[in-house]
PDB file of C-alpha atoms in Angstrom:
ATOM      1  CA  MET T   1      -0.007  -0.025   0.020  1.00 49.00           C
ATOM      2  CA  SER T   2       1.343   3.432  -0.901  1.00 53.00           C
ATOM      3  CA  ASN T   3       2.214   5.853   1.851  1.00 59.00           C
ATOM      4  CA  THR T   4       1.953   8.881  -0.471  1.00 65.00           C
ATOM      5  CA  PRO T   5      -1.173  10.350   1.255  1.00 65.00           C
ATOM      6  CA  THR T   6       0.625  10.152   4.634  1.00 71.00           C
ATOM      7  CA  GLN T   7       3.723  11.779   3.206  1.00 67.00           C
ATOM      8  CA  GLN T   8       1.634  14.567   1.693  1.00 65.00           C
ATOM      9  CA  THR T   9      -0.124  15.090   5.041  1.00 67.00           C
ATOM     10  CA  ASN T  10       3.185  15.273   6.835  1.00 81.00           C
ATOM     11  CA  ARG T  11       4.539  17.791   4.330  1.00 79.00           C
ATOM     12  CA  LEU T  12       1.427  19.893   4.733  1.00 80.00           C
ATOM     13  CA  ASP T  13       1.689  19.796   8.511  1.00 79.00           C
ATOM     14  CA  ARG T  14       5.327  20.882   8.340  1.00 87.00           C
ATOM     15  CA  ARG T  15       4.465  23.673   5.947  1.00 86.00           C
ATOM     16  CA  LYS T  16       1.718  24.858   8.271  1.00 88.00           C
ATOM     17  CA  ALA T  17       4.047  24.751  11.240  1.00 90.00           C
ATOM     18  CA  ARG T  18       6.688  26.794   9.418  1.00 92.00           C
ATOM     19  CA  THR T  19       4.086  29.416   8.409  1.00 93.00           C
ATOM     20  CA  ARG T  20       2.777  29.746  11.976  1.00 93.00           C
ATOM     21  CA  ALA T  21       6.324  30.017  13.291  1.00 92.00           C
ATOM     22  CA  ALA T  22       7.172  32.733  10.758  1.00 94.00           C
ATOM     23  CA  LEU T  23       4.095  34.714  11.754  1.00 94.00           C
ATOM     24  CA  ILE T  24       4.956  34.404  15.430  1.00 92.00           C
ATOM     25  CA  ARG T  25       8.564  35.503  14.861  1.00 90.00           C
ATOM     26  CA  ALA T  26       7.396  38.500  12.824  1.00 92.00           C
ATOM     27  CA  ALA T  27       4.948  39.430  15.610  1.00 90.00           C
ATOM     28  CA  GLN T  28       7.687  39.155  18.246  1.00 84.00           C
ATOM     29  CA  THR T  29       9.910  41.501  16.309  1.00 87.00           C
ATOM     30  CA  LEU T  30       7.114  44.045  15.969  1.00 87.00           C
ATOM     31  CA  ILE T  31       6.297  43.760  19.678  1.00 81.00           C
ATOM     32  CA  ALA T  32       9.936  44.300  20.572  1.00 74.00           C
ATOM     33  CA  GLU T  33       9.881  47.468  18.369  1.00 81.00           C
ATOM     34  CA  GLY T  34       6.648  48.658  20.028  1.00 76.00           C
ATOM     35  CA  ARG T  35       4.808  48.461  16.688  1.00 84.00           C
ATOM     36  CA  MET T  36       1.596  46.638  17.543  1.00 80.00           C
ATOM     37  CA  ASN T  37      -0.719  48.828  15.482  1.00 86.00           C
ATOM     38  CA  VAL T  38       0.589  47.732  12.136  1.00 91.00           C
ATOM     39  CA  PRO T  39      -1.895  46.250   9.592  1.00 93.00           C
ATOM     40  CA  ILE T  40      -2.019  42.457   9.074  1.00 93.00           C
ATOM     41  CA  LEU T  41      -0.571  42.940   5.554  1.00 93.00           C
ATOM     42  CA  GLU T  42       2.645  44.333   7.090  1.00 93.00           C
ATOM     43  CA  ILE T  43       2.858  41.346   9.415  1.00 94.00           C
ATOM     44  CA  THR T  44       2.484  38.844   6.571  1.00 94.00           C
ATOM     45  CA  GLN T  45       5.052  40.701   4.505  1.00 93.00           C
ATOM     46  CA  ALA T  46       7.486  40.565   7.387  1.00 93.00           C
ATOM     47  CA  ALA T  47       6.828  36.879   7.758  1.00 93.00           C
ATOM     48  CA  ASP T  48       7.054  36.359   3.988  1.00 93.00           C
ATOM     49  CA  VAL T  49       3.675  34.591   3.853  1.00 91.00           C
ATOM     50  CA  GLY T  50       0.465  35.230   2.018  1.00 88.00           C
ATOM     51  CA  MET T  51      -2.465  37.133   3.565  1.00 87.00           C
ATOM     52  CA  GLY T  52      -4.638  34.036   3.256  1.00 86.00           C
ATOM     53  CA  SER T  53      -2.126  32.009   5.248  1.00 88.00           C
ATOM     54  CA  PHE T  54      -2.579  34.375   8.171  1.00 92.00           C
ATOM     55  CA  TYR T  55      -6.260  33.483   8.595  1.00 92.00           C
ATOM     56  CA  ASN T  56      -5.442  29.786   8.401  1.00 91.00           C
ATOM     57  CA  HIS T  57      -3.762  30.193  11.755  1.00 93.00           C
ATOM     58  CA  PHE T  58      -5.183  33.238  13.532  1.00 93.00           C
ATOM     59  CA  ASP T  59      -8.557  34.930  13.672  1.00 91.00           C
ATOM     60  CA  SER T  60      -7.124  38.359  14.385  1.00 91.00           C
ATOM     61  CA  LYS T  61      -3.969  40.328  14.863  1.00 89.00           C
ATOM     62  CA  GLU T  62      -4.611  40.406  18.569  1.00 87.00           C
ATOM     63  CA  GLN T  63      -4.691  36.623  18.699  1.00 90.00           C
ATOM     64  CA  LEU T  64      -1.389  36.461  16.923  1.00 91.00           C
ATOM     65  CA  PHE T  65       0.289  38.878  19.335  1.00 87.00           C
ATOM     66  CA  GLU T  66      -1.052  36.931  22.242  1.00 83.00           C
ATOM     67  CA  ALA T  67       0.430  33.750  20.852  1.00 87.00           C
ATOM     68  CA  ALA T  68       3.723  35.515  20.210  1.00 86.00           C
ATOM     69  CA  VAL T  69       4.039  36.711  23.759  1.00 80.00           C
ATOM     70  CA  GLU T  70       3.045  33.333  25.165  1.00 81.00           C
ATOM     71  CA  ALA T  71       5.685  31.666  22.987  1.00 83.00           C
ATOM     72  CA  VAL T  72       8.413  33.961  24.342  1.00 77.00           C
ATOM     73  CA  MET T  73       7.389  33.539  27.959  1.00 78.00           C
ATOM     74  CA  ASP T  74       6.873  29.830  27.898  1.00 80.00           C
ATOM     75  CA  GLY T  75       9.980  29.125  25.873  1.00 81.00           C
ATOM     76  CA  TYR T  76      12.163  31.072  28.287  1.00 80.00           C
ATOM     77  CA  GLY T  77      10.377  29.583  31.264  1.00 82.00           C
ATOM     78  CA  GLN T  78      11.146  26.088  29.966  1.00 86.00           C
ATOM     79  CA  LEU T  79      14.803  27.076  29.535  1.00 86.00           C
ATOM     80  CA  LEU T  80      14.955  28.184  33.145  1.00 87.00           C
ATOM     81  CA  ASP T  81      13.487  24.873  34.227  1.00 90.00           C
ATOM     82  CA  GLU T  82      16.225  23.028  32.333  1.00 91.00           C
ATOM     83  CA  LEU T  83      18.986  25.207  33.726  1.00 91.00           C
ATOM     84  CA  THR T  84      17.836  24.845  37.375  1.00 93.00           C
ATOM     85  CA  ALA T  85      16.855  21.189  37.205  1.00 92.00           C
ATOM     86  CA  ASP T  86      19.840  20.002  39.271  1.00 92.00           C
ATOM     87  CA  ILE T  87      19.550  22.616  42.016  1.00 95.00           C
ATOM     88  CA  GLU T  88      18.078  21.198  45.218  1.00 95.00           C
ATOM     89  CA  ASP T  89      17.615  24.338  47.357  1.00 97.00           C
ATOM     90  CA  PRO T  90      14.397  26.066  46.191  1.00 96.00           C
ATOM     91  CA  ALA T  91      15.784  29.446  47.334  1.00 97.00           C
ATOM     92  CA  GLU T  92      18.778  28.896  45.013  1.00 97.00           C
ATOM     93  CA  VAL T  93      16.385  27.872  42.182  1.00 96.00           C
ATOM     94  CA  PHE T  94      14.445  31.107  42.595  1.00 97.00           C
ATOM     95  CA  ALA T  95      17.653  33.245  42.778  1.00 97.00           C
ATOM     96  CA  CYS T  96      19.273  31.477  39.826  1.00 96.00           C
ATOM     97  CA  SER T  97      16.201  32.094  37.633  1.00 93.00           C
ATOM     98  CA  PHE T  98      16.090  35.776  38.625  1.00 94.00           C
ATOM     99  CA  ARG T  99      19.803  36.270  38.024  1.00 95.00           C
ATOM    100  CA  LEU T 100      19.686  34.578  34.654  1.00 92.00           C
ATOM    101  CA  THR T 101      16.697  36.670  33.583  1.00 89.00           C
ATOM    102  CA  GLY T 102      18.424  39.876  34.566  1.00 90.00           C
ATOM    103  CA  ARG T 103      21.361  38.951  32.372  1.00 90.00           C
ATOM    104  CA  LEU T 104      18.928  38.173  29.599  1.00 83.00           C
ATOM    105  CA  TYR T 105      18.151  41.848  29.189  1.00 83.00           C
ATOM    106  CA  ARG T 106      21.597  42.422  27.749  1.00 83.00           C
ATOM    107  CA  ARG T 107      22.094  39.028  26.179  1.00 82.00           C
ATOM    108  CA  GLU T 108      18.776  38.944  24.257  1.00 77.00           C
ATOM    109  CA  PRO T 109      17.615  42.591  23.941  1.00 75.00           C
ATOM    110  CA  GLU T 110      14.783  41.862  21.479  1.00 71.00           C
ATOM    111  CA  LEU T 111      13.416  39.083  23.672  1.00 71.00           C
ATOM    112  CA  SER T 112      13.672  41.269  26.726  1.00 73.00           C
ATOM    113  CA  ARG T 113      11.779  44.081  25.069  1.00 75.00           C
ATOM    114  CA  VAL T 114       8.921  41.676  24.405  1.00 73.00           C
ATOM    115  CA  LEU T 115       8.746  41.067  28.151  1.00 73.00           C
ATOM    116  CA  LEU T 116       9.005  44.738  29.007  1.00 74.00           C
ATOM    117  CA  ASN T 117       6.280  45.699  26.548  1.00 71.00           C
ATOM    118  CA  ASN T 118       3.891  43.161  28.105  1.00 67.00           C
ATOM    119  CA  VAL T 119       4.095  44.069  31.800  1.00 63.00           C
ATOM    120  CA  LEU T 120       0.461  43.268  32.693  1.00 62.00           C
ATOM    121  CA  ARG T 121       0.496  40.002  30.759  1.00 64.00           C
ATOM    122  CA  LEU T 122       3.653  38.910  32.533  1.00 65.00           C
ATOM    123  CA  LEU T 123       1.881  39.236  35.834  1.00 62.00           C
ATOM    124  CA  SER T 124      -1.325  37.422  34.884  1.00 64.00           C
ATOM    125  CA  ALA T 125      -0.212  34.821  32.326  1.00 65.00           C
ATOM    126  CA  ASP T 126      -0.895  31.146  32.891  1.00 68.00           C
ATOM    127  CA  THR T 127       2.415  30.240  31.258  1.00 65.00           C
ATOM    128  CA  GLY T 128       5.917  31.634  31.301  1.00 67.00           C
ATOM    129  CA  LEU T 129       7.706  33.391  34.160  1.00 75.00           C
ATOM    130  CA  ALA T 130       4.861  34.362  36.543  1.00 79.00           C
ATOM    131  CA  PRO T 131       3.546  30.825  37.279  1.00 85.00           C
ATOM    132  CA  ARG T 132       7.092  29.542  37.584  1.00 87.00           C
ATOM    133  CA  ALA T 133       7.977  32.324  40.054  1.00 89.00           C
ATOM    134  CA  ARG T 134       4.822  31.329  42.023  1.00 91.00           C
ATOM    135  CA  ARG T 135       5.861  27.676  41.985  1.00 93.00           C
ATOM    136  CA  ASP T 136       9.413  28.421  43.071  1.00 95.00           C
ATOM    137  CA  ILE T 137       8.370  30.799  45.872  1.00 96.00           C
ATOM    138  CA  ALA T 138       5.798  28.292  47.156  1.00 97.00           C
ATOM    139  CA  ALA T 139       8.465  25.531  47.172  1.00 97.00           C
ATOM    140  CA  ALA T 140      10.865  27.766  49.119  1.00 97.00           C
ATOM    141  CA  VAL T 141       8.156  28.618  51.636  1.00 97.00           C
ATOM    142  CA  GLU T 142       7.290  24.907  52.107  1.00 97.00           C
ATOM    143  CA  ALA T 143      10.959  24.121  52.603  1.00 97.00           C
ATOM    144  CA  GLY T 144      11.242  26.845  55.241  1.00 97.00           C
ATOM    145  CA  ARG T 145      13.629  28.938  53.128  1.00 97.00           C
ATOM    146  CA  PHE T 146      11.203  31.902  52.523  1.00 98.00           C
ATOM    147  CA  ASP T 147       8.978  33.613  55.063  1.00 97.00           C
ATOM    148  CA  VAL T 148       5.978  34.716  52.997  1.00 96.00           C
ATOM    149  CA  GLU T 149       2.480  35.411  54.275  1.00 95.00           C
ATOM    150  CA  ASP T 150       0.820  36.296  50.933  1.00 96.00           C
ATOM    151  CA  LEU T 151       2.006  34.365  47.852  1.00 95.00           C
ATOM    152  CA  ASP T 152       0.288  36.760  45.458  1.00 91.00           C
ATOM    153  CA  VAL T 153       2.094  39.725  46.959  1.00 93.00           C
ATOM    154  CA  ALA T 154       5.428  37.890  46.744  1.00 94.00           C
ATOM    155  CA  VAL T 155       4.897  37.065  43.081  1.00 90.00           C
ATOM    156  CA  THR T 156       3.886  40.654  42.324  1.00 88.00           C
ATOM    157  CA  MET T 157       7.016  41.996  44.078  1.00 91.00           C
ATOM    158  CA  THR T 158       9.183  39.591  42.143  1.00 91.00           C
ATOM    159  CA  ALA T 159       7.698  40.491  38.807  1.00 86.00           C
ATOM    160  CA  SER T 160       7.791  44.227  39.580  1.00 87.00           C
ATOM    161  CA  ALA T 161      11.509  43.944  40.607  1.00 91.00           C
ATOM    162  CA  LEU T 162      12.317  42.037  37.436  1.00 87.00           C
ATOM    163  CA  LEU T 163      10.608  44.506  35.118  1.00 86.00           C
ATOM    164  CA  ALA T 164      12.039  47.518  36.931  1.00 90.00           C
ATOM    165  CA  LEU T 165      15.494  45.957  36.666  1.00 93.00           C
ATOM    166  CA  GLY T 166      15.011  45.420  32.946  1.00 89.00           C
ATOM    167  CA  GLN T 167      13.976  49.019  32.388  1.00 88.00           C
ATOM    168  CA  LEU T 168      16.928  50.295  34.412  1.00 92.00           C
ATOM    169  CA  LEU T 169      19.363  48.197  32.373  1.00 91.00           C
ATOM    170  CA  HIS T 170      17.848  49.457  29.122  1.00 87.00           C
ATOM    171  CA  ASP T 171      17.891  53.065  30.302  1.00 90.00           C
ATOM    172  CA  GLN T 172      21.523  52.852  31.540  1.00 93.00           C
ATOM    173  CA  PRO T 173      23.426  50.687  29.018  1.00 90.00           C
ATOM    174  CA  GLU T 174      26.685  51.480  30.752  1.00 94.00           C
ATOM    175  CA  ARG T 175      25.501  49.832  34.012  1.00 95.00           C
ATOM    176  CA  ASP T 176      27.124  46.504  34.946  1.00 96.00           C
ATOM    177  CA  VAL T 177      24.356  43.958  34.353  1.00 95.00           C
ATOM    178  CA  GLU T 178      25.816  41.207  36.556  1.00 96.00           C
ATOM    179  CA  GLU T 179      26.517  43.395  39.570  1.00 97.00           C
ATOM    180  CA  THR T 180      23.181  45.194  39.343  1.00 97.00           C
ATOM    181  CA  THR T 181      21.168  42.002  38.835  1.00 97.00           C
ATOM    182  CA  ASP T 182      22.865  40.159  41.730  1.00 98.00           C
ATOM    183  CA  ARG T 183      22.277  43.164  43.980  1.00 97.00           C
ATOM    184  CA  VAL T 184      18.587  43.249  43.158  1.00 97.00           C
ATOM    185  CA  THR T 185      18.365  39.513  43.620  1.00 98.00           C
ATOM    186  CA  GLU T 186      19.992  39.705  47.030  1.00 98.00           C
ATOM    187  CA  ASP T 187      17.642  42.424  48.178  1.00 97.00           C
ATOM    188  CA  LEU T 188      14.663  40.412  46.916  1.00 97.00           C
ATOM    189  CA  LEU T 189      15.847  37.310  48.772  1.00 98.00           C
ATOM    190  CA  ARG T 190      16.090  39.296  51.966  1.00 98.00           C
ATOM    191  CA  MET T 191      12.548  40.681  51.474  1.00 96.00           C
ATOM    192  CA  LEU T 192      11.449  37.051  51.195  1.00 97.00           C
ATOM    193  CA  GLY T 193      13.016  36.236  54.546  1.00 97.00           C
ATOM    194  CA  VAL T 194      16.497  34.962  53.658  1.00 98.00           C
ATOM    195  CA  PRO T 195      19.224  36.188  56.080  1.00 97.00           C
ATOM    196  CA  ARG T 196      21.745  38.636  54.643  1.00 97.00           C
ATOM    197  CA  ARG T 197      24.761  36.262  54.643  1.00 97.00           C
ATOM    198  CA  GLN T 198      22.789  33.443  53.033  1.00 97.00           C
ATOM    199  CA  ALA T 199      21.430  35.819  50.419  1.00 98.00           C
ATOM    200  CA  GLN T 200      24.960  37.015  49.617  1.00 98.00           C
ATOM    201  CA  ARG T 201      26.203  33.442  49.352  1.00 98.00           C
ATOM    202  CA  ILE T 202      23.383  32.410  47.054  1.00 98.00           C
ATOM    203  CA  CYS T 203      23.982  35.376  44.766  1.00 97.00           C
ATOM    204  CA  SER T 204      27.673  34.557  44.533  1.00 97.00           C
ATOM    205  CA  LEU T 205      27.095  31.005  43.268  1.00 97.00           C
ATOM    206  CA  PRO T 206      28.128  30.224  39.655  1.00 95.00           C
ATOM    207  CA  LEU T 207      25.356  30.199  37.138  1.00 94.00           C
ATOM    208  CA  PRO T 208      24.511  27.464  34.656  1.00 90.00           C
ATOM    209  CA  ASP T 209      25.959  27.844  31.145  1.00 82.00           C
ATOM    210  CA  ILE T 210      23.212  28.704  28.674  1.00 75.00           C
ATOM    211  CA  ASP T 211      25.586  28.187  25.744  1.00 71.00           C
ATOM    212  CA  ALA T 212      26.349  24.676  26.866  1.00 61.00           C
ATOM    213  CA  LEU T 213      22.631  23.833  26.999  1.00 53.00           C
ATOM    214  CA  ARG T 214      21.505  25.391  23.745  1.00 52.00           C
ATOM    215  CA  GLY T 215      24.669  25.200  21.652  1.00 47.00           C
ATOM    216  CA  ASP T 216      24.053  28.452  19.677  1.00 45.00           C
ATOM    217  CA  GLY T 217      23.670  30.577  22.788  1.00 44.00           C
ATOM    218  CA  SER T 218      20.120  31.558  21.892  1.00 48.00           C
ATOM    219  CA  VAL T 219      17.281  31.324  24.353  1.00 47.00           C
ATOM    220  CA  ALA T 220      14.543  31.958  21.788  1.00 48.00           C
TER     221      ALA T 220
END
């Protein structure tokens, strides 16, 4: 029996996946540039796909931008999970993720601008950084490493500190990203109940190597 129909279906699925990915990449670039009011035609031109292809994947421009933001947040969140998988102390997991994300602002400026341009979504999203921060803080509280009375407040403080850090690093390109990020992380740990010396020790620990994990050094 010929497998031609199956092969054709697989090729069609791959083509659809490539088209969707191209649209999402184009949308991420536009978000990073702060250009979210562009017409759909401009998006399809940037993605090098036809106008009809757009509506095969998305009902509206807003739906595309939502998918683009979710892809960035969830992709980076999954990367953080991989990089911290071998860390046993939940306080160190939390700090490692925060320190890596701070460095991301200089390492991946386009990706970081997507995060900064979606402040409210970062706080309320079901995927990406916010739910992972909640998970890590809750784990540290359960292990007795953090002293937190209101988990929602702790997550909000963490997200606010992360976004403010990102804006500071963008506004002051001459600022040392590692020193500044580690200082903010240490202060955040102390707000969450970690003693000063422990917070200093945690923030002086070596970080996982993103290049070794992803090969090309890209987190996108």
